[in-house]
């Protein structure tokens, strides 16, 4: 290929960063997710003003402030609901929701299920550190049963939640696991997820160096990008339940019906003509 | 004539219909309402139900007049009982007196003791026998004929109304039903009721509309393009009504998984630049409160309609009460200034909801529009209401600002900051529920906190709301002023007007804009006055709120009573008199 | 050895090499600046200063690249295309960071980042037969060596020579939100 044939990049990752610097604990996995996201957006060359990035509350949910896009740092657990309203009202936007395992799977668990079920064209990034980082290290739904903490001195004794399995069962059409310590693979997954038409869950293992320092060793166990996407939920289920949680890649990608705005299927006539019809219907 | 105590120059007629097990009492009511409307009159219809989803006992109460009418009747002049199953449930809603005429189907149960004790004239008819002679006919249609005959309603009006309700089931259904109606009309030709005979019909167009529909219509007129909600009685009708018109006008409706989601969806859509609302009732409003605080803090326009029912908890979900005022005023955590607005009757519900939606847009804040089961679910025949011509827009940053760095929460003269919407170039920002500086970046500095808190309070308190804040009916030389709100207004107004005709001098204030309160104006209006606050809740919520704002004199009184029974003018009059005599 | 689906083969032409190298250096610059900032925010001035000190060196390394072809003319390479079999991303070193990291640890991390550059250059040279590529990489390697030397002279020689090792946080973490 000659120089001229190769497409020239238009946007750069740094174009998407805001003037606000992240203050996550040095070494926190969330840093690498932020960078991978800006790289994916740059690669896709999406205009900054056409991106809506919605989060909840948590260390992870601080993400929007660090990007120069239309962001919404909402309330704990409700990012997906807010993002769904935004996407339906503004189908032209690229809508991304982001947050932590506590935000998405615990307090926001119901919204998670129903966002999967609606299968709107939203990318959902979960920065899973298997702990509530922001409130100082309490067990979350993805924490392993034996992990000792102040709140559960002997561990919770509860088996952990399988977010990808729930997403599959609930109707999400794109399901992937990433690792924040794999910048390239993660960028690839995020790029595909944003491009995917439908609800994409990107569950990212992201170490919390402060409350789960042992997660620094995650990189030793991860098997990067070693799954192939299935379009058949049965096969995907096998891959999801067959993994010990350390295999990254896209597990499931299907062409399922996407819940879209009806605004475009508007009846004939202007809105004010329609209002006349609506008002006339009230007459005796 | 009924309601003689009120000495009104209106013609009025009060009917009620009850029945169980799908006998079709509600259908008869709806057809009668529409037929009387077609005959050129006004009216309203309220309902009462048993707890069953299907086949339970239900009742409708109809109040007709030759002028617009919103009040409930003192007592039922004509009651039609399709059967008597669980009739005692409606003892409160359907007051019978010795002047009442009660018609019932003889083939069923005998009238219960409480009906006999009322002294009403009882007429048992063998309706079932007629039904047997007419193939495919229904008892409720025969009974409809009886009632039409009793009140002097011509059969072609009934036919036109039947056409509207049953027409889509095919012409045979209408024909069969009309045969039953005609048969019913011959059953009882004598009547003690004056009926509609000497009423003057109007030729003007009128609406057949419920308060909930009016509320939805007003929002549509205000430019509503997005609604999200989770079903809850008695608010669901609003979004059910909106579903079709929203689709017709290029908007969207999202069925939320719960109220937590509904409120956040509204915030998301509104952040996207689209006028948005949700509707709910007390329990749902409880779930929405955290996100409502987010709308206040992040300054996102949002309209929340709450249709009050009896509380707390599941309370009396199908009946009315004004007991969620405190919730609308105080449920939010932190200092969270927002608007609380309430329509005074069904006739103004459309305009008040249009105004509310536009205010949320112009002030970039949360507006809680408070109605109740009565205002929401009563169906009215009323004069159509024109849409308001309001110039209340969301302030947007001008393109000229684009090069300088955009400050989403800039302090301005009006305390309203230009709000960019996604898609606008170089005006990106992150909306945040965290305390933030003018730029929108999180800050925990005392100065930023105070500045932004004051900004959010000031933009609401400085705004010029015009005279729509209340309906004031001053009376010359009045020493007494009564303040009320919401669904209590119509009854209080009628009571006050009647007493004034009888020589009293009482001024009336019906509050629409409850927060922020027009305190100074209220002080002006009520100083030197003896003030009574009337509301339908047990703890006198409005009264205590007005006292806390020092908006009314310290020695003001309250007449507060829990639901679910609405005030009636004739009940209120003696109590207001007692109060004026200093005896309340 | 792990296989990678995005692995790209050798003997790339100059424009590709420039773009890939630029991508890598840009990551290093970004992370140096970002970590300098967060360390500062966590009041670890010493470690922050080390990241701040390294950033200009990476920037001048990038200048060597951009002198050949301005950034806007660089070809677009998907950001996930791993340049060689053993490629470690510069960010990987940073996963070992923590807010109380000692001077020794900070120097170790930046040295590891330079090492990533080094490895990449070595691989590119080994797999290239084009003179312009070899010339470019040679000058980049020279620059890297210079950086490494600086790290070597400045870094505290051994872990045990760190002023306080390990440093304890006398305060518990602060809960937010
Ligand atoms: C309604 C509500 N409940 C509780 C909290 C406290 N809170 C804030 S963040 C958080 C947990 C965050 O955990 P996670 O989502 O996993 O994010 P992380 O900090 O681990 O990235 C909690 C419990 C809150 N802000 N709001
Ligand atoms: S507490 Fe954990 S999750 Fe939060 S910033 Fe620190 S390392 Fe990251
Ligand atoms: Mg977490």
PDB file of C-alpha atoms in Angstrom, chain B residues 271-374:
ATOM      1  CA  UNK B 271     -30.813  17.055  28.723  1.00  0.00           C
ATOM      2  CA  UNK B 272     -31.092  16.108  25.049  1.00  0.00           C
ATOM      3  CA  UNK B 273     -33.112  19.292  24.503  1.00  0.00           C
ATOM      4  CA  UNK B 274     -36.608  17.849  24.400  1.00  0.00           C
ATOM      5  CA  UNK B 275     -39.495  19.075  26.638  1.00  0.00           C
ATOM      6  CA  UNK B 276     -40.249  16.090  28.873  1.00  0.00           C
ATOM      7  CA  UNK B 277     -42.560  14.926  31.621  1.00  0.00           C
ATOM      8  CA  UNK B 278     -43.603  11.998  33.758  1.00  0.00           C
ATOM      9  CA  UNK B 279     -46.753  11.321  35.740  1.00  0.00           C
ATOM     10  CA  UNK B 280     -47.229   9.388  38.944  1.00  0.00           C
ATOM     11  CA  UNK B 281     -48.911   9.340  42.342  1.00  0.00           C
ATOM     12  CA  UNK B 282     -47.576   9.510  45.905  1.00  0.00           C
ATOM     13  CA  UNK B 283     -45.762   6.155  46.080  1.00  0.00           C
ATOM     14  CA  UNK B 284     -44.136   6.750  42.708  1.00  0.00           C
ATOM     15  CA  UNK B 285     -43.227  10.288  43.623  1.00  0.00           C
ATOM     16  CA  UNK B 286     -41.394   8.856  46.635  1.00  0.00           C
ATOM     17  CA  UNK B 287     -39.263   6.789  44.299  1.00  0.00           C
ATOM     18  CA  UNK B 288     -38.589   9.772  42.071  1.00  0.00           C
ATOM     19  CA  UNK B 289     -37.369  12.147  44.733  1.00  0.00           C
ATOM     20  CA  UNK B 290     -33.649  11.445  44.455  1.00  0.00           C
ATOM     21  CA  UNK B 291     -33.684  12.064  40.727  1.00  0.00           C
ATOM     22  CA  UNK B 292     -35.909  15.115  41.139  1.00  0.00           C
ATOM     23  CA  UNK B 293     -33.069  16.556  43.220  1.00  0.00           C
ATOM     24  CA  UNK B 294     -30.741  15.830  40.318  1.00  0.00           C
ATOM     25  CA  UNK B 295     -32.995  17.821  37.972  1.00  0.00           C
ATOM     26  CA  UNK B 296     -32.823  20.735  40.415  1.00  0.00           C
ATOM     27  CA  UNK B 297     -29.054  20.537  40.935  1.00  0.00           C
ATOM     28  CA  UNK B 298     -28.131  19.974  37.301  1.00  0.00           C
ATOM     29  CA  UNK B 299     -30.788  22.514  36.230  1.00  0.00           C
ATOM     30  CA  UNK B 300     -32.572  20.222  33.816  1.00  0.00           C
ATOM     31  CA  UNK B 301     -36.158  21.181  32.888  1.00  0.00           C
ATOM     32  CA  UNK B 302     -38.586  18.463  33.998  1.00  0.00           C
ATOM     33  CA  UNK B 303     -42.306  18.295  34.594  1.00  0.00           C
ATOM     34  CA  UNK B 304     -43.596  15.768  37.127  1.00  0.00           C
ATOM     35  CA  UNK B 305     -47.354  15.430  37.459  1.00  0.00           C
ATOM     36  CA  UNK B 306     -48.467  13.787  40.668  1.00  0.00           C
ATOM     37  CA  UNK B 307     -52.095  12.730  40.919  1.00  0.00           C
ATOM     38  CA  UNK B 308     -52.742  12.388  44.652  1.00  0.00           C
ATOM     39  CA  UNK B 309     -54.713   9.531  46.152  1.00  0.00           C
ATOM     40  CA  UNK B 310     -55.361   8.513  49.745  1.00  0.00           C
ATOM     41  CA  UNK B 311     -52.134   7.716  51.609  1.00  0.00           C
ATOM     42  CA  UNK B 312     -49.766   6.867  53.190  1.00  0.00           C
ATOM     43  CA  UNK B 313     -48.439   3.701  51.593  1.00  0.00           C
ATOM     44  CA  UNK B 314     -50.973   2.140  49.266  1.00  0.00           C
ATOM     45  CA  UNK B 315     -53.683   4.011  51.158  1.00  0.00           C
ATOM     46  CA  UNK B 316     -56.881   4.373  49.139  1.00  0.00           C
ATOM     47  CA  UNK B 317     -55.493   4.164  45.640  1.00  0.00           C
ATOM     48  CA  UNK B 318     -58.765   4.787  43.807  1.00  0.00           C
ATOM     49  CA  UNK B 319     -59.941   7.799  45.749  1.00  0.00           C
ATOM     50  CA  UNK B 320     -58.969  11.379  46.257  1.00  0.00           C
ATOM     51  CA  UNK B 321     -57.061  13.218  48.963  1.00  0.00           C
ATOM     52  CA  UNK B 322     -54.890  16.343  49.105  1.00  0.00           C
ATOM     53  CA  UNK B 323     -52.369  14.829  51.462  1.00  0.00           C
ATOM     54  CA  UNK B 324     -49.217  14.846  49.325  1.00  0.00           C
ATOM     55  CA  UNK B 325     -48.629  18.574  49.440  1.00  0.00           C
ATOM     56  CA  UNK B 326     -45.887  18.166  52.025  1.00  0.00           C
ATOM     57  CA  UNK B 327     -44.302  15.560  49.797  1.00  0.00           C
ATOM     58  CA  UNK B 328     -44.303  17.879  46.796  1.00  0.00           C
ATOM     59  CA  UNK B 329     -42.921  20.716  48.891  1.00  0.00           C
ATOM     60  CA  UNK B 330     -40.396  18.960  51.071  1.00  0.00           C
ATOM     61  CA  UNK B 331     -39.540  15.481  49.814  1.00  0.00           C
ATOM     62  CA  UNK B 332     -36.246  16.499  48.236  1.00  0.00           C
ATOM     63  CA  UNK B 333     -33.025  16.347  50.203  1.00  0.00           C
ATOM     64  CA  UNK B 334     -30.760  19.366  50.414  1.00  0.00           C
ATOM     65  CA  UNK B 335     -31.876  22.880  49.596  1.00  0.00           C
ATOM     66  CA  UNK B 336     -33.710  22.115  46.410  1.00  0.00           C
ATOM     67  CA  UNK B 337     -35.877  24.973  45.194  1.00  0.00           C
ATOM     68  CA  UNK B 338     -38.433  23.917  42.635  1.00  0.00           C
ATOM     69  CA  UNK B 339     -41.928  24.846  41.554  1.00  0.00           C
ATOM     70  CA  UNK B 340     -45.093  23.342  42.988  1.00  0.00           C
ATOM     71  CA  UNK B 341     -48.170  24.192  40.966  1.00  0.00           C
ATOM     72  CA  UNK B 342     -51.756  22.955  41.235  1.00  0.00           C
ATOM     73  CA  UNK B 343     -54.775  23.514  39.011  1.00  0.00           C
ATOM     74  CA  UNK B 344     -57.922  24.607  40.824  1.00  0.00           C
ATOM     75  CA  UNK B 345     -60.321  22.628  38.707  1.00  0.00           C
ATOM     76  CA  UNK B 346     -60.600  20.451  35.645  1.00  0.00           C
ATOM     77  CA  UNK B 347     -61.535  23.343  33.410  1.00  0.00           C
ATOM     78  CA  UNK B 348     -58.147  24.932  33.895  1.00  0.00           C
ATOM     79  CA  UNK B 349     -56.101  21.721  33.980  1.00  0.00           C
ATOM     80  CA  UNK B 350     -54.966  22.050  30.377  1.00  0.00           C
ATOM     81  CA  UNK B 351     -53.796  25.629  30.726  1.00  0.00           C
ATOM     82  CA  UNK B 352     -52.096  25.040  34.043  1.00  0.00           C
ATOM     83  CA  UNK B 353     -50.191  22.025  32.728  1.00  0.00           C
ATOM     84  CA  UNK B 354     -49.155  23.944  29.590  1.00  0.00           C
ATOM     85  CA  UNK B 355     -47.923  26.775  31.805  1.00  0.00           C
ATOM     86  CA  UNK B 356     -46.108  24.302  34.065  1.00  0.00           C
ATOM     87  CA  UNK B 357     -44.227  22.650  31.222  1.00  0.00           C
ATOM     88  CA  UNK B 358     -43.184  26.004  29.795  1.00  0.00           C
ATOM     89  CA  UNK B 359     -42.058  27.212  33.217  1.00  0.00           C
ATOM     90  CA  UNK B 360     -39.884  24.123  33.633  1.00  0.00           C
ATOM     91  CA  UNK B 361     -38.278  24.935  30.279  1.00  0.00           C
ATOM     92  CA  UNK B 362     -37.807  28.645  30.892  1.00  0.00           C
ATOM     93  CA  UNK B 363     -36.526  28.220  34.437  1.00  0.00           C
ATOM     94  CA  UNK B 364     -34.549  25.023  33.767  1.00  0.00           C
ATOM     95  CA  UNK B 365     -35.936  23.384  36.827  1.00  0.00           C
ATOM     96  CA  UNK B 366     -38.224  20.783  38.271  1.00  0.00           C
ATOM     97  CA  UNK B 367     -41.923  21.575  38.271  1.00  0.00           C
ATOM     98  CA  UNK B 368     -44.217  19.352  40.320  1.00  0.00           C
ATOM     99  CA  UNK B 369     -47.772  19.712  39.102  1.00  0.00           C
ATOM    100  CA  UNK B 370     -50.098  18.449  41.827  1.00  0.00           C
ATOM    101  CA  UNK B 371     -53.563  17.201  40.998  1.00  0.00           C
ATOM    102  CA  UNK B 372     -55.611  14.432  42.587  1.00  0.00           C
ATOM    103  CA  UNK B 373     -57.838  11.502  41.777  1.00  0.00           C
ATOM    104  CA  UNK B 374     -60.907  13.699  41.605  1.00  0.00           C
TER     105      UNK B 374
END
